[in-house]
XYZ file of C-alpha atoms in Angstrom:
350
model
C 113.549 3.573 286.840
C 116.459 1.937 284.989
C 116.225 -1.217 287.004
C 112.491 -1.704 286.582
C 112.445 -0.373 282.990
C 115.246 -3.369 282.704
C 113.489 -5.757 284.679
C 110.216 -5.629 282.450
C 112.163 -6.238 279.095
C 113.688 -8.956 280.897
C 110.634 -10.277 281.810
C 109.066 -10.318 278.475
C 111.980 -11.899 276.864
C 111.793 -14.661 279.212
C 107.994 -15.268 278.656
C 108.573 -14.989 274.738
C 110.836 -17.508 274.881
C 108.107 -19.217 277.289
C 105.902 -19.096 274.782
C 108.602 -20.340 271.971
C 109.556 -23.549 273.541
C 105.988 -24.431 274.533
C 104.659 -24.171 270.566
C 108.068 -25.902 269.674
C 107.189 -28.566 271.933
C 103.232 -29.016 270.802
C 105.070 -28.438 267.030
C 107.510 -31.778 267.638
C 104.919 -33.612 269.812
C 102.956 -34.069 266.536
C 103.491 -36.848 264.851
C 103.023 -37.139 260.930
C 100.811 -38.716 258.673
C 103.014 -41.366 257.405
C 103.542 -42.464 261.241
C 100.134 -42.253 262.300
C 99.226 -44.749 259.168
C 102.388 -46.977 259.862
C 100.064 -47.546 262.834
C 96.676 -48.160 261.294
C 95.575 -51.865 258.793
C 93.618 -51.982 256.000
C 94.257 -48.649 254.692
C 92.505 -47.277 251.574
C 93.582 -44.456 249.223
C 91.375 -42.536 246.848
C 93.070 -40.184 244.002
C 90.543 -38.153 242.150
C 92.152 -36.198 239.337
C 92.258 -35.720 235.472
C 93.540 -39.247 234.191
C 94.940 -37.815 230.746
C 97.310 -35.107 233.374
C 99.681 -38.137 233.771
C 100.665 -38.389 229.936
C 102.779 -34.482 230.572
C 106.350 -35.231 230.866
C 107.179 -32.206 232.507
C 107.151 -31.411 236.580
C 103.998 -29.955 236.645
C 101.823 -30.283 239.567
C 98.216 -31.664 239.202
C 95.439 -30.561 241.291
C 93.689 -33.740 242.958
C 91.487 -34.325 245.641
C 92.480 -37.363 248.000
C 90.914 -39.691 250.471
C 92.259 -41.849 253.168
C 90.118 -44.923 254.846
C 91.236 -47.533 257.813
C 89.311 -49.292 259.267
C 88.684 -46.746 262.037
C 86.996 -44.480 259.370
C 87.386 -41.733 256.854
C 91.171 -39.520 257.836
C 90.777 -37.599 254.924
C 87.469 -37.137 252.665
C 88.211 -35.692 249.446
C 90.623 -33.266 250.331
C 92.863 -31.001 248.191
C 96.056 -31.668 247.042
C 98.566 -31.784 244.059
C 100.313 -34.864 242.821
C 104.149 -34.705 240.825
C 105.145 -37.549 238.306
C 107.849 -39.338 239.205
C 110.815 -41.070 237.962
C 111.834 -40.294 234.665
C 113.245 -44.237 233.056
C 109.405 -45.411 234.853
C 107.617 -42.598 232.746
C 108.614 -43.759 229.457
C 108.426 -47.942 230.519
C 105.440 -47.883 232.970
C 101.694 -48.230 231.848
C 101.547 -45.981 235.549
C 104.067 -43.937 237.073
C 105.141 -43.550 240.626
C 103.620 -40.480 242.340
C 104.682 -37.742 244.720
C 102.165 -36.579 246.401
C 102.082 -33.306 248.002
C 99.853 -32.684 250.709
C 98.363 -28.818 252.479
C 99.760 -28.083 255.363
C 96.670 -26.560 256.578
C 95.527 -29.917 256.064
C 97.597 -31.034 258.213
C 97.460 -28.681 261.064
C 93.372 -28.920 260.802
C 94.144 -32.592 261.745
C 97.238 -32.093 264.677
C 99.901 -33.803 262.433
C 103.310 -32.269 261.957
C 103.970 -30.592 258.385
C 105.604 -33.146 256.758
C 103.545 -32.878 253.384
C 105.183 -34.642 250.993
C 104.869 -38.528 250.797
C 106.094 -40.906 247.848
C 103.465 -43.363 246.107
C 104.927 -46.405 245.027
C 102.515 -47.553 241.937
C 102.056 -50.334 239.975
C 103.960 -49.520 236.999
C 102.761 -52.549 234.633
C 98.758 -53.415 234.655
C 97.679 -56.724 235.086
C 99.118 -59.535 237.486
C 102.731 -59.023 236.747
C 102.553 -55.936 237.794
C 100.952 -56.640 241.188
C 103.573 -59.120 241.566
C 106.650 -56.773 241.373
C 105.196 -54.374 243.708
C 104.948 -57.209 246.302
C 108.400 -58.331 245.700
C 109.639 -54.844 245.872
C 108.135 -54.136 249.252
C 109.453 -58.243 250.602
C 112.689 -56.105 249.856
C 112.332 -53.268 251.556
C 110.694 -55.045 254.822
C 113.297 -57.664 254.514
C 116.106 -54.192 254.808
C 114.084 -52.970 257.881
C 114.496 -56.306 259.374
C 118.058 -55.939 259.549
C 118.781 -52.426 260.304
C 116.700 -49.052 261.402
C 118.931 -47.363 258.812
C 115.700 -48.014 255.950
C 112.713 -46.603 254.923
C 109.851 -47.841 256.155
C 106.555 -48.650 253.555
C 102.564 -48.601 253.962
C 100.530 -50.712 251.696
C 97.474 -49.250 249.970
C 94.879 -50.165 248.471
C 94.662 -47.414 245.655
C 91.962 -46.341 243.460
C 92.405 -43.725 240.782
C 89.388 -41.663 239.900
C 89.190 -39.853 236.662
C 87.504 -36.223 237.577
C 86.991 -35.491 233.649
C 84.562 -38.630 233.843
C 83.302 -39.898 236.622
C 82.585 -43.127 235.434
C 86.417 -43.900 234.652
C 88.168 -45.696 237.703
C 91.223 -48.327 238.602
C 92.257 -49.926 241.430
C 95.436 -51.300 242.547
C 97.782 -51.672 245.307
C 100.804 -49.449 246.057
C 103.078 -48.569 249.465
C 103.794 -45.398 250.549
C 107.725 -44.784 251.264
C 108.721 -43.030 254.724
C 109.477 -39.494 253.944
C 113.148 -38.138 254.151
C 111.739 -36.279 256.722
C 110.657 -38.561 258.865
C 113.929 -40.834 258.550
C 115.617 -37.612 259.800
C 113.636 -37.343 262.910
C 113.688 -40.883 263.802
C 117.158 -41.181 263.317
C 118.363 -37.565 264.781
C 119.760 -36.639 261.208
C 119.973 -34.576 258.519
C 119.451 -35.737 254.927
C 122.044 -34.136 252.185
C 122.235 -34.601 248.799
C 125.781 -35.265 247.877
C 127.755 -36.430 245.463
C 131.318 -38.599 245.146
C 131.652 -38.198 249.018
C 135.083 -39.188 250.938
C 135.388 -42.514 252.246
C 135.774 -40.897 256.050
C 132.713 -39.316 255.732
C 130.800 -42.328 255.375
C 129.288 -44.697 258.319
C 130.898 -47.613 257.939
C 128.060 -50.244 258.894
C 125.362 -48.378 257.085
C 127.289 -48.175 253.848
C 128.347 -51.795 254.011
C 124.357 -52.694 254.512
C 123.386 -51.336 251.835
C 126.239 -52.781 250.017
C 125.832 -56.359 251.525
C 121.733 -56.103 250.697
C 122.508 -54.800 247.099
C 124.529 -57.905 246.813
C 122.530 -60.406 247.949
C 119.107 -59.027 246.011
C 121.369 -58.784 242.837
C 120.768 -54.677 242.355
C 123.558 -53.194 240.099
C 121.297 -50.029 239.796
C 122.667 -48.286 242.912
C 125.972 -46.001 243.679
C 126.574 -43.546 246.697
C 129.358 -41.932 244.391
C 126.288 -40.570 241.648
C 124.296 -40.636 244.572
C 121.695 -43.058 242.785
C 119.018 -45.161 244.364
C 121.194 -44.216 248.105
C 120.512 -41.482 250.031
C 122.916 -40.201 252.546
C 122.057 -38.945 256.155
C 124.602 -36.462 258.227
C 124.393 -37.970 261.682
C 126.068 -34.981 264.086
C 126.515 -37.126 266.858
C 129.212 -38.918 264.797
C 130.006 -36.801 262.247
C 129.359 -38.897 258.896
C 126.463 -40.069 256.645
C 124.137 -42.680 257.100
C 123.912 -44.732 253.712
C 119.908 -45.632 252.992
C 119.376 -47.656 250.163
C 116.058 -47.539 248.162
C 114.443 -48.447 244.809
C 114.641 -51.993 244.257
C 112.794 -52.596 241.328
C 115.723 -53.901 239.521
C 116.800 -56.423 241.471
C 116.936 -60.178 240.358
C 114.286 -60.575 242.848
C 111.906 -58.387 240.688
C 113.024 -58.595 237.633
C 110.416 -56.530 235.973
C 109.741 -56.873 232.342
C 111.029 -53.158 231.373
C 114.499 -54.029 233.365
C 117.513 -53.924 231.237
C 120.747 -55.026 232.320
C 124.526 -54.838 231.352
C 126.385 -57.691 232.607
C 130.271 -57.802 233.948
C 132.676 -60.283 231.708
C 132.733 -61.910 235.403
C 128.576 -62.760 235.101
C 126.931 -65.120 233.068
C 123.502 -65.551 234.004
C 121.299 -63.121 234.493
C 120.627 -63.821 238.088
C 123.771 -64.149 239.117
C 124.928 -61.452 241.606
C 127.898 -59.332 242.076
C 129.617 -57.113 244.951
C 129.716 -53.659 243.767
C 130.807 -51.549 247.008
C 132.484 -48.566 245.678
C 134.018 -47.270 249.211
C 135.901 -49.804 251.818
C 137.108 -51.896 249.060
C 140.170 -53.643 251.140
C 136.647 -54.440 253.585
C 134.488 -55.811 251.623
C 134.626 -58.906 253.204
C 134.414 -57.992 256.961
C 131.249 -56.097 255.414
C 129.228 -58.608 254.421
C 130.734 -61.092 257.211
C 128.761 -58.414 259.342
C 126.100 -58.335 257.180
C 125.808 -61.880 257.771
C 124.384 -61.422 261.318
C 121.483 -60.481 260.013
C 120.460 -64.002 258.305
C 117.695 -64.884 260.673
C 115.857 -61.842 260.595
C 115.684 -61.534 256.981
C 114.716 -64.727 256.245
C 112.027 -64.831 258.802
C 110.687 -61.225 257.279
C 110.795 -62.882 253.955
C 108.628 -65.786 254.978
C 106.205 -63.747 257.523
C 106.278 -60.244 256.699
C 102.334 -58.891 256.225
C 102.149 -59.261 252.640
C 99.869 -60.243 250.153
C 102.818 -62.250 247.929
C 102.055 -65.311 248.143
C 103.433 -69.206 250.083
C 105.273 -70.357 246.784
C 107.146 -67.169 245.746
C 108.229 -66.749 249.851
C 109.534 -69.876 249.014
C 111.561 -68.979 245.983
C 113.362 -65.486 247.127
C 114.028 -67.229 250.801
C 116.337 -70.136 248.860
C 118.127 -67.626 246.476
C 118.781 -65.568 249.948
C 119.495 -68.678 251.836
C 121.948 -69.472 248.936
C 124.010 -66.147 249.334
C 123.964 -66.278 253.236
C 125.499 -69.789 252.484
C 128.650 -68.217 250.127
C 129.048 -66.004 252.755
C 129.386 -68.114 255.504
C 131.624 -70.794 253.888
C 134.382 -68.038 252.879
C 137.042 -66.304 254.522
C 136.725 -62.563 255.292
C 139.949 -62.206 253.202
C 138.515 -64.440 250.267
C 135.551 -62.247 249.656
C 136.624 -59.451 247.524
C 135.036 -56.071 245.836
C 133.955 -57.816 242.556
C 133.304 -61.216 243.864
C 129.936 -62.853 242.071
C 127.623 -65.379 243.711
C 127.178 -67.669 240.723
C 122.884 -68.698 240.351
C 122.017 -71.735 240.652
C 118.058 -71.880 240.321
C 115.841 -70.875 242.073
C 113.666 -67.670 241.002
């Protein structure tokens, strides 16, 4: 009676866990929304919501309805969600901030897609042409990053239009990119991300973090640190024990420039564009860092002169030569002659 009664528990423990590992497996088999629309052209975005709801300064979510359009057809058709302001400099400079927006998981199930429900909108944040022209240039950036390494975050461009729900009537449209979701980086990658800050030098991959120091460099971005843990996000891979170092937000780089950019310049800089190595960790390595980095040259410039992008021939033209002219410092020096703190003097260009 024992054995049997034994038997039967056993049983039904091993058929729970059965039944576990097969919704596990139809749970990870999903894939998400961002990487079924990494797949798709021609995507259109709809945002329906109450226009004067992005003048709060606070955190508040906003109730919106969304819709999502490739050229296969309609993905989503007006469906609920909530939207979150973001960044808090952009709020105060942009004529439109950047948006979080945070999908239903419902949603999500209704259509077989994993939950990953929360996906950043990268907006215009100036009106007009200028505008437009920055978001290109900030995206060049961030393909240009994924050319050389899949330590990056991948971007979608949109074409976005904003619907006021308070009157009809009342509607932009613009262009954006939607930034891979933490999320997914983790998944692709097989890690974790963490917030932290001032990490130890150990801890730290040391090709990742000298990417994103190298790239930082070369763009001309000061506004990054992995010690304040600003504009770098850090990744625990387990399989070798450290963070992965992913850069993002390049809006202030020389390359884009943007009109609400201020800048404090070094006593070693004298232009504006000129560009300086600022790698807080592996100091005594800077050079071998961006001697690696170096490998990379090809790709990058063929991403900045073919990447799908609407920016156009002439300003291709212009970031490939300021890039062409960094790759060229690099290559001329020394491993030992390129030190934390070394600038890359402008000479014309952008």
């Amino acid at each position: 009676m024992r054995f049997n009664r034994f038997t039967m528990r056993f049983t039904l423990f091993l058929l729970s866990l059965m039944v576990f590992a097969t919704l596990s497996a139809q749970k990870s088999d999903r894939t998400s929304l961002f990487n079924a629309l990494y797949q798709q052209d021609s995507i259109r975005l709809t945002l329906t919501y109450p226009f004067d709801s992005l003048n709060k300064t606070n955190n508040n979510e906003i109730d919106a309805l969304i819709s999502i359009e490739t050229d296969s057809g309609y993905l989503m058709n007006n469906e609920p969600l909530t939207i979150n302001i973001r960044g808090k400099y952009r709020r105060m400079k942009c004529d439109f901030p950047p948006l979080l927006l945070n999908f239903k998981k419902s949603l999500l199930k209704s259509l077989n897609l994993a939950d990953v429900d929360e996906m950043k909108l990268v907006t215009h944040c100036i009106d007009g042409d200028q505008g437009l022209q920055n978001l290109e240039e900030e995206r060049l950036l961030y393909q240009a990053y994924e050319s050389a390494t899949p330590h990056s975050y991948r971007t979608i461009w949109v074409t976005a239009t904003y619907c006021d729900s308070n009157h009809p009537d009342s509607t932009q449209t613009n262009s954006g990119f939607l930034l891979e979701p933490d999320r997914d980086i983790a998944s692709r990658l097989g890690t974790t991300e963490k917030k932290v800050f001032n990490p130890g030098e150990d801890s730290l991959q040391f090709e990742s973090y000298g990417n994103t120091a190298a790239f930082n460099f070369m763009i001309g971005n000061m506004d990054w640190s992995v010690v304040a843990a600003r504009n770098a996000k850090l990744f625990y891979d387990p399989s070798i024990r450290k963070y992965v170092v992913i850069p993002f937000d390049f809006d202030f780089s020389n390359v884009v420039a943007p009109s609400y950019r201020r800048i404090t310049l070094p006593k070693t800089m004298f232009h504006q564009y000129d560009r300086i190595y600022q790698g807080e960790y592996f100091t005594d390595k800077a050079g071998d860092m961006l001697k690696n980095f170096y490998k990379s040259r090809d790709a990058v410039l063929n991403t900045i002169d073919t990447a799908p992008n609407p920016i156009n021939a002439e300003r291709r033209g212009q970031i490939h030569k300021y890039f062409e002219q960094w790759f060229e410092m690099v290559r001329k020096h020394k491993a030992y002659e390129l030190l934390f703190g070394c600038v890359c003097p402008y000479k014309g260009g952008l």
